[in-house]
Short mmCIF file of C-alpha atoms in Angstrom, two decimals:
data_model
loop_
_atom_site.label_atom_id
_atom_site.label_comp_id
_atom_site.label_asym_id
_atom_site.label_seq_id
_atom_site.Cartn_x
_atom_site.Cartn_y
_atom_site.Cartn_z
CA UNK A 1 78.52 113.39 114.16
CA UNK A 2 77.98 110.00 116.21
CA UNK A 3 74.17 110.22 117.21
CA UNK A 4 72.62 108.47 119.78
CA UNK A 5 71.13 105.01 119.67
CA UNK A 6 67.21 106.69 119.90
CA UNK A 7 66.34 107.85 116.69
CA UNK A 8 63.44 110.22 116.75
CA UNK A 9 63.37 110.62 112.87
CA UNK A 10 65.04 107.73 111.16
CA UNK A 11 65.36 108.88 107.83
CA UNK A 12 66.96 112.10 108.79
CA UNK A 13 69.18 110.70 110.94
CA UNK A 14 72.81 111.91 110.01
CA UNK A 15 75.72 109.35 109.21
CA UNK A 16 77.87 108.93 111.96
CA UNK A 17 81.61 110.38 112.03
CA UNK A 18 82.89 106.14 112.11
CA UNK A 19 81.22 105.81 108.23
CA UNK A 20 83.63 109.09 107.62
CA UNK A 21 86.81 106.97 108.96
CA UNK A 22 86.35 103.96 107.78
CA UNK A 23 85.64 105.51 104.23
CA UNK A 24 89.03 107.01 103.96
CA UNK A 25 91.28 104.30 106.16
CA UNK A 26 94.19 103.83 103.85
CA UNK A 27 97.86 102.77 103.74
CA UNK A 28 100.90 104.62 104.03
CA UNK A 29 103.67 102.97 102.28
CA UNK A 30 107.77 103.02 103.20
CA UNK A 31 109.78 104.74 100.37
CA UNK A 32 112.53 102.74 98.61
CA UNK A 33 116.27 103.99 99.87
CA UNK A 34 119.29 104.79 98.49
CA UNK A 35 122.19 102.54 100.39
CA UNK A 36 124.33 105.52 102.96
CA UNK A 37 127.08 103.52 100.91
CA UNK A 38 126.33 104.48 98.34
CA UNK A 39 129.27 107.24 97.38
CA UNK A 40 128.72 107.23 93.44
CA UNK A 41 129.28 110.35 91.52
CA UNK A 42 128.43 110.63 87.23
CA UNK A 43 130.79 113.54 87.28
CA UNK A 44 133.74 111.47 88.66
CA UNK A 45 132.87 108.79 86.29
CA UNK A 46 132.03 110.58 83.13
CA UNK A 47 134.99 112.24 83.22
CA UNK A 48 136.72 111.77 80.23
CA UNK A 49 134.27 111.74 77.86
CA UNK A 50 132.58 114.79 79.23
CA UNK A 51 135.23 116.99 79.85
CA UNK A 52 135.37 118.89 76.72
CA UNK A 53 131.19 119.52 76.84
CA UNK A 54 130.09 122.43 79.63
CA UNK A 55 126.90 121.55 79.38
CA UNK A 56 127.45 117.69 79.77
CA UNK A 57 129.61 118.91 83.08
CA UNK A 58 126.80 120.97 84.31
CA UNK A 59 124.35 117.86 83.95
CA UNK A 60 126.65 115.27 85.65
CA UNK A 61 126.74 118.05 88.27
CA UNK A 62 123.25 118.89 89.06
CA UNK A 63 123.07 115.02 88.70
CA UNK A 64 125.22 114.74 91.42
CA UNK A 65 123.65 117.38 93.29
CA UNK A 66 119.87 116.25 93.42
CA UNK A 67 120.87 112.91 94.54
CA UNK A 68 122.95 114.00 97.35
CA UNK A 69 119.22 115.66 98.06
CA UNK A 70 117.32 113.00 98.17
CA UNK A 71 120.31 110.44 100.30
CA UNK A 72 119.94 113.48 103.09
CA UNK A 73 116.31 113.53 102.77
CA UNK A 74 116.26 109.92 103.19
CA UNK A 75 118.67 109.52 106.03
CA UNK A 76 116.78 112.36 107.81
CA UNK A 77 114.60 110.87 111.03
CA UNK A 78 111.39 112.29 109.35
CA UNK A 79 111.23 112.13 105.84
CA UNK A 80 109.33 115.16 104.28
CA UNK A 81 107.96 114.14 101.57
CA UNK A 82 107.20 117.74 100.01
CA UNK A 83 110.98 118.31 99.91
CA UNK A 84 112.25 114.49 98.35
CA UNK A 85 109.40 115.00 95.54
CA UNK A 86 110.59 118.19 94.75
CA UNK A 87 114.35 116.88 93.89
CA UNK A 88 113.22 113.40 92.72
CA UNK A 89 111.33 115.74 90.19
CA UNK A 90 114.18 117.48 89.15
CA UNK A 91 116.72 114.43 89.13
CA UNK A 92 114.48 111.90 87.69
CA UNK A 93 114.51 114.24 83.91
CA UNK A 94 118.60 114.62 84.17
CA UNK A 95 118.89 110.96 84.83
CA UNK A 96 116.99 110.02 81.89
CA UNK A 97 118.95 112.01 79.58
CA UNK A 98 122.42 111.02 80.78
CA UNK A 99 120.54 107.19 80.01
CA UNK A 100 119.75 108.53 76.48
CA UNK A 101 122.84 110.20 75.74
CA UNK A 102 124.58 106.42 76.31
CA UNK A 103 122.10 105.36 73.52
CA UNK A 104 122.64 107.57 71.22
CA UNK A 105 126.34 107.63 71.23
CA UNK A 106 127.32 103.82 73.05
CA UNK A 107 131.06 104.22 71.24
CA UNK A 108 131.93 107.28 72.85
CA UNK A 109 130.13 106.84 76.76
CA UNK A 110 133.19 105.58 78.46
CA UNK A 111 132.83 105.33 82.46
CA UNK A 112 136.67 106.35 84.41
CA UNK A 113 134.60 104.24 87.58
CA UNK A 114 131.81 101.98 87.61
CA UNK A 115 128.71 103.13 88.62
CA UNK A 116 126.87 100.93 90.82
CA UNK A 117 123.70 101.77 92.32
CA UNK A 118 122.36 100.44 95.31
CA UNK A 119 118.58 100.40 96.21
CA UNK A 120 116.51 99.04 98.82
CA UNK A 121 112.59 98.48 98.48
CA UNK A 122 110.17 100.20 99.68
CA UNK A 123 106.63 98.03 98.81
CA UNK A 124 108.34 95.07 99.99
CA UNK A 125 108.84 96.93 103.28
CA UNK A 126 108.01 94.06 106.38
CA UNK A 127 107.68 95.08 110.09
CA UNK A 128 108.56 92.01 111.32
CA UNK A 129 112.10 92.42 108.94
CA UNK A 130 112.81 96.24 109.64
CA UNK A 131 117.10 95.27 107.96
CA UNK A 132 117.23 97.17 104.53
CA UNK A 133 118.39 94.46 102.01
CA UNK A 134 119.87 96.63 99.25
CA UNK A 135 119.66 95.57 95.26
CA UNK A 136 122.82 96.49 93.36
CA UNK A 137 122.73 97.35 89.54
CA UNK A 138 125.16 99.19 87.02
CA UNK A 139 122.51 99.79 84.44
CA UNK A 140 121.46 103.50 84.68
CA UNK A 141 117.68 102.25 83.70
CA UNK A 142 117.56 100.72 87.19
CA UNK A 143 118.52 104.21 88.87
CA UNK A 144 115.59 105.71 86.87
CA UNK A 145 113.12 103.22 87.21
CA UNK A 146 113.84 102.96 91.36
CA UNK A 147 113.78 106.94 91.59
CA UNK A 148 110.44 107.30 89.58
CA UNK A 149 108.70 104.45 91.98
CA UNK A 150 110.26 106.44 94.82
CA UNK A 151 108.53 109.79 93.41
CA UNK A 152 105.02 108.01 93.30
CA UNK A 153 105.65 106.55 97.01
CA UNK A 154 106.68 110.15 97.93
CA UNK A 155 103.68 111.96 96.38
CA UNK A 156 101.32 109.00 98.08
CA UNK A 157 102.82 109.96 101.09
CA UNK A 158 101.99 113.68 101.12
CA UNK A 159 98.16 112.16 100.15
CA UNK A 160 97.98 110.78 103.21
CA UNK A 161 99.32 113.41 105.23
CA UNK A 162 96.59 115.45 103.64
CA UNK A 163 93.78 112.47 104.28
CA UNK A 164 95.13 113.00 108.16
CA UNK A 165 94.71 117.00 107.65
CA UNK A 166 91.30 116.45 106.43
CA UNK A 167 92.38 117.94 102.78
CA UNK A 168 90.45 115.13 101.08
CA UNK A 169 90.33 116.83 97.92
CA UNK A 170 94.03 117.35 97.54
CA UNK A 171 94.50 113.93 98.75
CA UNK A 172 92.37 112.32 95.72
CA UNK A 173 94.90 114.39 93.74
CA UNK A 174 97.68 113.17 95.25
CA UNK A 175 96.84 109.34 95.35
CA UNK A 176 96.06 109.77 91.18
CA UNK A 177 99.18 111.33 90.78
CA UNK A 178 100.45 108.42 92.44
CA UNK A 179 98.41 105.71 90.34
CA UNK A 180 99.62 107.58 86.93
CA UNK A 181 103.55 106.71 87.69
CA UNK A 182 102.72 103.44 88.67
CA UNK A 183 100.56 103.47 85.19
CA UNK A 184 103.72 104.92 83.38
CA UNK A 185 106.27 102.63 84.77
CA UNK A 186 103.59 99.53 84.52
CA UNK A 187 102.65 100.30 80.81
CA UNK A 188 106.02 102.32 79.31
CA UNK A 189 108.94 102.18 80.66
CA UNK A 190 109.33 98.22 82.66
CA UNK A 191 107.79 96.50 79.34
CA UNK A 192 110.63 98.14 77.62
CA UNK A 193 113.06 97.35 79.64
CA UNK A 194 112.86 93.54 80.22
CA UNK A 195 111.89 92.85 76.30
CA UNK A 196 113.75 90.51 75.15
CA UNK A 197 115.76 89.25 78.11
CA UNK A 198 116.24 85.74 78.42
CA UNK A 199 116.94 85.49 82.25
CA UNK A 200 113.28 86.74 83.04
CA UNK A 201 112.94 83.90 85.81
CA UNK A 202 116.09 85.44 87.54
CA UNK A 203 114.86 88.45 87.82
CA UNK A 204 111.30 88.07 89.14
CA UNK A 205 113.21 85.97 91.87
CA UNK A 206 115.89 88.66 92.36
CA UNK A 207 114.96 92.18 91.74
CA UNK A 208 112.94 94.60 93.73
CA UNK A 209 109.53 94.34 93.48
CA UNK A 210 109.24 98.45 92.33
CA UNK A 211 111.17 97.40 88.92
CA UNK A 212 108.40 94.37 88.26
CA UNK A 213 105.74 95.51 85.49
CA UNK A 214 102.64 93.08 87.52
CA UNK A 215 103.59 95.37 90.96
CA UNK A 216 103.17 98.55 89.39
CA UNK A 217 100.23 97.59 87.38
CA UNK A 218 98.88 96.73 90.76
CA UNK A 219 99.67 99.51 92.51
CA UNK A 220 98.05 101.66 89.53
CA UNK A 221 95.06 99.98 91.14
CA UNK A 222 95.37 100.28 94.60
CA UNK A 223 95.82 104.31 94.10
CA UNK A 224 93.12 104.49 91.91
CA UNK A 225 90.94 103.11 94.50
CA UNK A 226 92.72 105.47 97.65
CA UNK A 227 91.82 108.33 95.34
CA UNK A 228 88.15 106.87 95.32
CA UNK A 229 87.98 106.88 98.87
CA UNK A 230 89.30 110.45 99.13
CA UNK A 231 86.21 111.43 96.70
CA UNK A 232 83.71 109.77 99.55
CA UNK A 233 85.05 111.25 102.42
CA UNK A 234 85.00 114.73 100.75
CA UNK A 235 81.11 114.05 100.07
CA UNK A 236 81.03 113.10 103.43
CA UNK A 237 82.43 115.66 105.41
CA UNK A 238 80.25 118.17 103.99
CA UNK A 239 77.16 119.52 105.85
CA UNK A 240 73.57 118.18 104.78
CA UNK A 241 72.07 114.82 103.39
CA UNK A 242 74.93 113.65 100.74
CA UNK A 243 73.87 111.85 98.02
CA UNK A 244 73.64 108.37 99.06
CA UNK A 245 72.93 106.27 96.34
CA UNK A 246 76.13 107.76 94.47
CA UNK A 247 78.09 106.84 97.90
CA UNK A 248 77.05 103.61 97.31
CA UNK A 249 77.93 103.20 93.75
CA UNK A 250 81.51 104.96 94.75
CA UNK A 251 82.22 102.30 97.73
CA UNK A 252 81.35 99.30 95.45
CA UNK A 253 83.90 100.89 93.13
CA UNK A 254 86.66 100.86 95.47
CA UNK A 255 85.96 97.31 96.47
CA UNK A 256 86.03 96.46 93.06
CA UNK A 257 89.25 98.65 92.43
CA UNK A 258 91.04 97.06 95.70
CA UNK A 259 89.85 93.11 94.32
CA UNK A 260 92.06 93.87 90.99
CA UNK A 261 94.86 95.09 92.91
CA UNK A 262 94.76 91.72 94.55
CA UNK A 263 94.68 89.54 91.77
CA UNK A 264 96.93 91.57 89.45
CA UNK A 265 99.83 91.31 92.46
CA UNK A 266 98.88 87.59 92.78
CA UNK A 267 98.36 86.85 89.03
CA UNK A 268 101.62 88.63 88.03
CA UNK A 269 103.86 88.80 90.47
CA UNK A 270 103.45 86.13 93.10
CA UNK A 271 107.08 86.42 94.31
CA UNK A 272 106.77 89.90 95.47
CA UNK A 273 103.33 89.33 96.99
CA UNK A 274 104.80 86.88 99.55
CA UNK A 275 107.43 89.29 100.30
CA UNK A 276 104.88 91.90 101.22
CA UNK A 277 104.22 92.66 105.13
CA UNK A 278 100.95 90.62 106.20
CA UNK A 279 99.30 93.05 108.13
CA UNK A 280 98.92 95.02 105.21
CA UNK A 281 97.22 92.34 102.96
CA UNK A 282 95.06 91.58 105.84
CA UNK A 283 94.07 95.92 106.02
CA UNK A 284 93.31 95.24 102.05
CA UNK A 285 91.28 92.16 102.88
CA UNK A 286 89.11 94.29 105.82
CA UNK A 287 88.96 97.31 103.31
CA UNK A 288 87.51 95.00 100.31
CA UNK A 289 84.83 93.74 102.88
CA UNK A 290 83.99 97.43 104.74
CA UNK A 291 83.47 99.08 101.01
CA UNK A 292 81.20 96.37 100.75
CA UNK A 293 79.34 97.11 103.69
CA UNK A 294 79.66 100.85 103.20
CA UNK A 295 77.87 100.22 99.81
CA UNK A 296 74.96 98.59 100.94
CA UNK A 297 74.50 101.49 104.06
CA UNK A 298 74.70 103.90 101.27
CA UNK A 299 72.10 102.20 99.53
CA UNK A 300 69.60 101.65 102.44
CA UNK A 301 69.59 105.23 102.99
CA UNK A 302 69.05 106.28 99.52
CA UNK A 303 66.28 103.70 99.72
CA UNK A 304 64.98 105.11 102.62
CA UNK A 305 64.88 108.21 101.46
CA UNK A 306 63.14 107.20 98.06
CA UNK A 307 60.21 105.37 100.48
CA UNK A 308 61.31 102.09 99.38
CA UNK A 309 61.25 101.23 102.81
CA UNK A 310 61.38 97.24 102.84
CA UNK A 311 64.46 97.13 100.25
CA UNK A 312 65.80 99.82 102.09
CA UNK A 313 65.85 97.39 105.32
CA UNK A 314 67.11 94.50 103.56
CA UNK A 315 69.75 96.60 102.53
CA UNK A 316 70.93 97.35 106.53
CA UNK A 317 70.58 93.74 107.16
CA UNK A 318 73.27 92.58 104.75
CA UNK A 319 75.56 95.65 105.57
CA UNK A 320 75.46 94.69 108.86
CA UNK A 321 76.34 90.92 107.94
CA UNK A 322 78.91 92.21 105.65
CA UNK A 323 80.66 93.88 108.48
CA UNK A 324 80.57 91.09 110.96
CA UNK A 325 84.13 89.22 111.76
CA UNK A 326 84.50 85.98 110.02
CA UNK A 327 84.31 82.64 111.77
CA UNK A 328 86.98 80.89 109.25
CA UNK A 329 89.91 82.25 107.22
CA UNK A 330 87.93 81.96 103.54
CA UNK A 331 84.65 82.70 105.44
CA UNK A 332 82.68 86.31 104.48
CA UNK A 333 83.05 89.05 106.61
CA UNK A 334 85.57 91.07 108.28
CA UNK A 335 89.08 89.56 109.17
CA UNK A 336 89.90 89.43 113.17
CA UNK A 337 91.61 92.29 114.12
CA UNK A 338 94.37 90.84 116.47
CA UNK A 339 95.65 92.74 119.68
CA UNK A 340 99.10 93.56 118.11
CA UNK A 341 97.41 94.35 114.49
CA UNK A 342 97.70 98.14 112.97
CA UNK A 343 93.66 97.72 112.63
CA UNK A 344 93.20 98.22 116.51
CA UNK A 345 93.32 101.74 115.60
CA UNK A 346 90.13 101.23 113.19
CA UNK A 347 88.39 99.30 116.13
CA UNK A 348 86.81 101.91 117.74
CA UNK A 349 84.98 103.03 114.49
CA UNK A 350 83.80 99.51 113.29
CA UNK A 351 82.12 99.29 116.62
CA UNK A 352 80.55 102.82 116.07
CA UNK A 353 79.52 101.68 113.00
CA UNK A 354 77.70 98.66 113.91
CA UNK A 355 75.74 100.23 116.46
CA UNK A 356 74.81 102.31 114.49
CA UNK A 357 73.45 100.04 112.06
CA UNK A 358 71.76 98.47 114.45
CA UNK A 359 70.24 101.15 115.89
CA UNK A 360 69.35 102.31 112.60
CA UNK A 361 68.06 98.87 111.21
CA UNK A 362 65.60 98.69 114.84
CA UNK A 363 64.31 102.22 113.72
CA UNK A 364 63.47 101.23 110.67
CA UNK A 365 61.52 97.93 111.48
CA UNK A 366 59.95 99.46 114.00
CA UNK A 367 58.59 102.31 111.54
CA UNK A 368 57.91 100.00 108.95
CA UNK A 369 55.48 97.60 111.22
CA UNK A 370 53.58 100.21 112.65
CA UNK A 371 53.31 102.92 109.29
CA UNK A 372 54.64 101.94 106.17
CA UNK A 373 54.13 98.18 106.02
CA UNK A 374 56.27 97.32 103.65
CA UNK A 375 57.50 93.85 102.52
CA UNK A 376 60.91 93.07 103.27
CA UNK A 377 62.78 91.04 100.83
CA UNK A 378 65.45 88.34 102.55
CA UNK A 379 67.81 90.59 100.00
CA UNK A 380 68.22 93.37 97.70
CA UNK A 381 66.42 92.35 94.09
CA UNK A 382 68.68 92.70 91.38
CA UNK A 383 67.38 95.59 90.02
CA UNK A 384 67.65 97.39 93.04
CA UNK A 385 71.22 96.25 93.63
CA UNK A 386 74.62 98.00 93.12
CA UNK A 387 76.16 99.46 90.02
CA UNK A 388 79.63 99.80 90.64
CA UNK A 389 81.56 103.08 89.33
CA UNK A 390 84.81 104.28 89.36
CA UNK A 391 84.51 107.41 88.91
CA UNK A 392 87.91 109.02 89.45
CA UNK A 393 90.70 108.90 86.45
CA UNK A 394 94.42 108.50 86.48
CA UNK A 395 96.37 111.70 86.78
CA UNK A 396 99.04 110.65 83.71
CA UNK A 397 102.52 110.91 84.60
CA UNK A 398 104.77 112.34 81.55
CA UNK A 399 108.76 112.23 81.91
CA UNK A 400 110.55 115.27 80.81
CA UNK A 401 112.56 114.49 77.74
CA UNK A 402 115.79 116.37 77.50
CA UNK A 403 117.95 116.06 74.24
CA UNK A 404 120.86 113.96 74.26
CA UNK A 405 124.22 115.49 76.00
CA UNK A 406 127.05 115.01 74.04
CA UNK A 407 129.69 113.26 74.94
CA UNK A 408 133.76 113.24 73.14
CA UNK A 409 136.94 111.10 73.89
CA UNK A 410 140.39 112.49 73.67
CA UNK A 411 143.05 111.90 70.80
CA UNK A 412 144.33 108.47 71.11
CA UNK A 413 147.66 109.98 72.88
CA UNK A 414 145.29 111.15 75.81
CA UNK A 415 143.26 108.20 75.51
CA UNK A 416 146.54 105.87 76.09
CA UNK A 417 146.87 108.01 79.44
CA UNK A 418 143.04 106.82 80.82
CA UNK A 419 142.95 104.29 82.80
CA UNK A 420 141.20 101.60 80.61
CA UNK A 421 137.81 103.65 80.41
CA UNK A 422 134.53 101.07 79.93
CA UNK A 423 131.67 101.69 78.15
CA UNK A 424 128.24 102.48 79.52
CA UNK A 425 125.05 100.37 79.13
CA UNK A 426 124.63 99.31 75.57
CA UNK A 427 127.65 97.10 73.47
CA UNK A 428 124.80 97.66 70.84
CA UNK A 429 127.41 99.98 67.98
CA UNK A 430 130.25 97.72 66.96
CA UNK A 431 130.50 100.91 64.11
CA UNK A 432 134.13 102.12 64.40
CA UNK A 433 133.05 105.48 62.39
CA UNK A 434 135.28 108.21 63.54
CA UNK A 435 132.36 110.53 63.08
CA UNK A 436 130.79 109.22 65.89
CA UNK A 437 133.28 110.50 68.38
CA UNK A 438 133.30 114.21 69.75
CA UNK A 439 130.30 115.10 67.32
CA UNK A 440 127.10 116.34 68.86
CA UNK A 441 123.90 113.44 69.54
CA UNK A 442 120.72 113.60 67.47
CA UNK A 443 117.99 115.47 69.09
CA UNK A 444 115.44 113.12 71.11
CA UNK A 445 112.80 113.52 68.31
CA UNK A 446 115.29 113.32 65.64
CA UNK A 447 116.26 110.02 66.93
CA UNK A 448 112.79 108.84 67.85
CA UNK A 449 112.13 109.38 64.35
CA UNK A 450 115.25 107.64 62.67
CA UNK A 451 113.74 103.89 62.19
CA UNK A 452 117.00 102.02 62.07
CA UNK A 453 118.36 103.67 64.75
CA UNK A 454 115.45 102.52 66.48
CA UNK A 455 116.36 98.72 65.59
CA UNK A 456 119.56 99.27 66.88
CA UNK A 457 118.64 100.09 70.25
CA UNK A 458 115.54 99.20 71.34
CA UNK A 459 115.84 95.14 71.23
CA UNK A 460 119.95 95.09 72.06
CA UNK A 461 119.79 97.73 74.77
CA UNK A 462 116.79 96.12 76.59
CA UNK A 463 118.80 92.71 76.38
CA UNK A 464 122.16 94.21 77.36
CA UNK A 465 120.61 96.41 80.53
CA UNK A 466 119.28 92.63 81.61
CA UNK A 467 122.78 91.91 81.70
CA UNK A 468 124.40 94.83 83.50
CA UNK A 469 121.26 94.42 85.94
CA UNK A 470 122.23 90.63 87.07
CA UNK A 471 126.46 91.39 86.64
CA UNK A 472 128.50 91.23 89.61
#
């Protein structure tokens, strides 16, 4: 609850609803889309070498049928989230193995049409550009790789629609669900992807900022720290005294957390960080510096209550100078929120907040002249000062690995009859082995295991999916 401005007992005086608010202000992000032109179809063009496999025709199918899903979800006026996870989940694991089954068997995955999927982005979303600028690709790996970012964007979005429920709990769940597909697409699957390809320039320049490894890295971060906020506000929102010196130790975290998602996007991915909408780097830059402040009210008031009453007050004094606007661009403090800026919404709360502190801070002086007399350092001493912690962990993301579908061409009568099939994603198998055609794929883990198989793919693949990404 907001109290008053007269304290009658400062150190039992209750933290103000604005400390709640500002602890758990976070971003909602746009989800990548799926161009409405988009009229692809893997049954259409898997055709022929599918036909003679039910169970390859029943995957191209449900293929087909989860991502009509998700286009309708998308093209809906309000996008609900819970629904677009749920088939992203379920189309994300039969995307992957139609991507595998052209690895295992590259002689015999033969396309009847071209697939071409177009993507816009969702991170690089910019208010003041609201046109969708859609990314084409034919390489299946850029299908997955865009629908898994999508999934994390969806499940951050049902975080914050819990954050705005009050559900703080299931929000922290959500946002390190979130952070663990970022971590899986950061660490696993991009790395694997671009080895090897020698037009890596090209592509930072040209590709969408969810299929760069630096962006997801940095977005691990950014969730991590959303999920840390979600753990502060849940302290907070509980009756009684919390504990404040953890508080303080959590919101020096999240600072912390929120600086490395800065210089991870600026370190590795520059491009994509200019491409990103300003008002939201300027809500990261007033987050970074309100965790800050948040930290040091947590620790006055776990000072306070510990009767270190002079360290306690120096602590106030530089929250409150931590959450002062800044006078110049580079300056300390809080950025100026501008009339037409998203923060106007937080503006009501910052000014809560700093009466409060100042109300607080008089209460204290005033108790500490006349009772306590207590030296007041011009700062905190080291010793006394913040330990940052992060204290929540990733939720890890695992893709369900289906075995290989197999895939058969016709006799070369029939075959004469196709119009000129092509083959799909990997040249890598020059091998002319009849063997290879119309017999079953290894298993996943039989493949995994088979070492030269392992040659063959993983270096050629990688380069050939950098070519498939930039044709056309």
């Amino acid at each position: 609850m907001i109290m008053s401005d007269n304290f009658i007992d400062a150190s039992s005086a209750s933290h103000p609803d604005s400390v709640l608010r500002l602890s758990s202000a976070v971003h909602r992000f746009a989800i990548p889309f799926i161009n409405p032109k988009d009229q692809i179809s893997f049954e259409t063009s898997f055709n022929t070498c599918s036909k003679n496999h039910s169970n390859t025709i029943a995957a191209m199918q449900q293929a087909d049928n989860r991502r009509r899903e998700i286009k309708a979800a998308m093209a809906s006026g309000k996008v609900i989230h819970t629904s677009l996870s749920t088939s992203l989940k379920e189309y994300i694991p039969v995307v992957n193995q139609i991507l595998l089954s052209c690895k295992f068997q590259p002689e015999v995955a033969r396309l009847d049409r071209h697939l071409v999927f177009s993507w816009s982005s969702g991170i690089e979303y910019n208010k003041y550009n609201k046109s969708k600028e859609f990314s084409d690709s034919e390489a299946l790996m850029f299908e997955l790789v865009l629908s898994i970012a999508t999934y994390a964007l969806s499940e951050s979005n049902i975080g914050c629609d819990s954050c705005v429920d009050g559900d703080f709990p299931k929000a922290s769940r959500q946002f390190a669900k979130a952070a663990g597909i970022f971590q899986y697409l950061g660490e696993d699957v991009l790395p694997n992807w671009m080895a090897n390809s020698a037009q890596h320039a090209e592509l930072e320049n040209e590709t969408l900022a969810e299929t760069r490894v630096g962006v997801c890295l940095a977005m691990q971060h950014l969730y991590m720290a959303m999920a840390q906020q979600m753990a502060v506000a849940t302290v907070l929102a509980k009756p009684g005294t919390p504990n404040y010196a953890l508080l303080g130790k959590l919101s020096s975290g999240i600072a912390a957390e929120l600086e490395t998602f800065v210089t991870t996007f600026r370190s590795k991915s520059p491009v994509h960080l200019s491409r990103i909408d300003p008002s939201f780097l300027t809500l990261i830059t007033f987050l970074i510096n309100i965790q800050h402040s948040l930290g040091l009210y947590f620790l006055g008031r776990s000072l306070w209550l510990n009767c270190e009453y002079g360290v306690a007050i120096a602590a106030i004094s530089e929250a409150t100078v931590a959450a002062r606007t800044r006078t110049t661009p580079t300056g300390r403090g809080l950025p100026e929120i501008e009339s037409t800026s998203p923060l106007q919404s937080l503006s009501p709360e910052l000014s809560n907040y700093r009466k409060h502190m100042v109300s607080l801070l008089q209460s204290w002086e005033k108790d500490n002249m006349l009772v306590y007399f207590n030296k007041v350092p011009p700062s905190v001493p080291a010793d006394k000062a913040l330990k940052p912690i992060r204290m929540k962990k990733v939720e890890e993301y695992c893709l369900d690995i289906k075995d290989p579908l197999p895939f058969s061409l016709p006799g070369v009568c029939d075959e004469q009859e196709v119009s000129s099939p092509t083959k799909v994603e990997s040249k890598t198998s020059e091998s002319t082995d009849e063997s290879s055609k119309g017999t079953n794929p290894p298993s996943y883990d039989d493949a995994m295991n088979n070492s030269s198989f392992q040659q063959q793919v993983d270096c050629d693949l990688a380069r050939e999916l950098q070519d498939k990404l930039n044709s056309e």
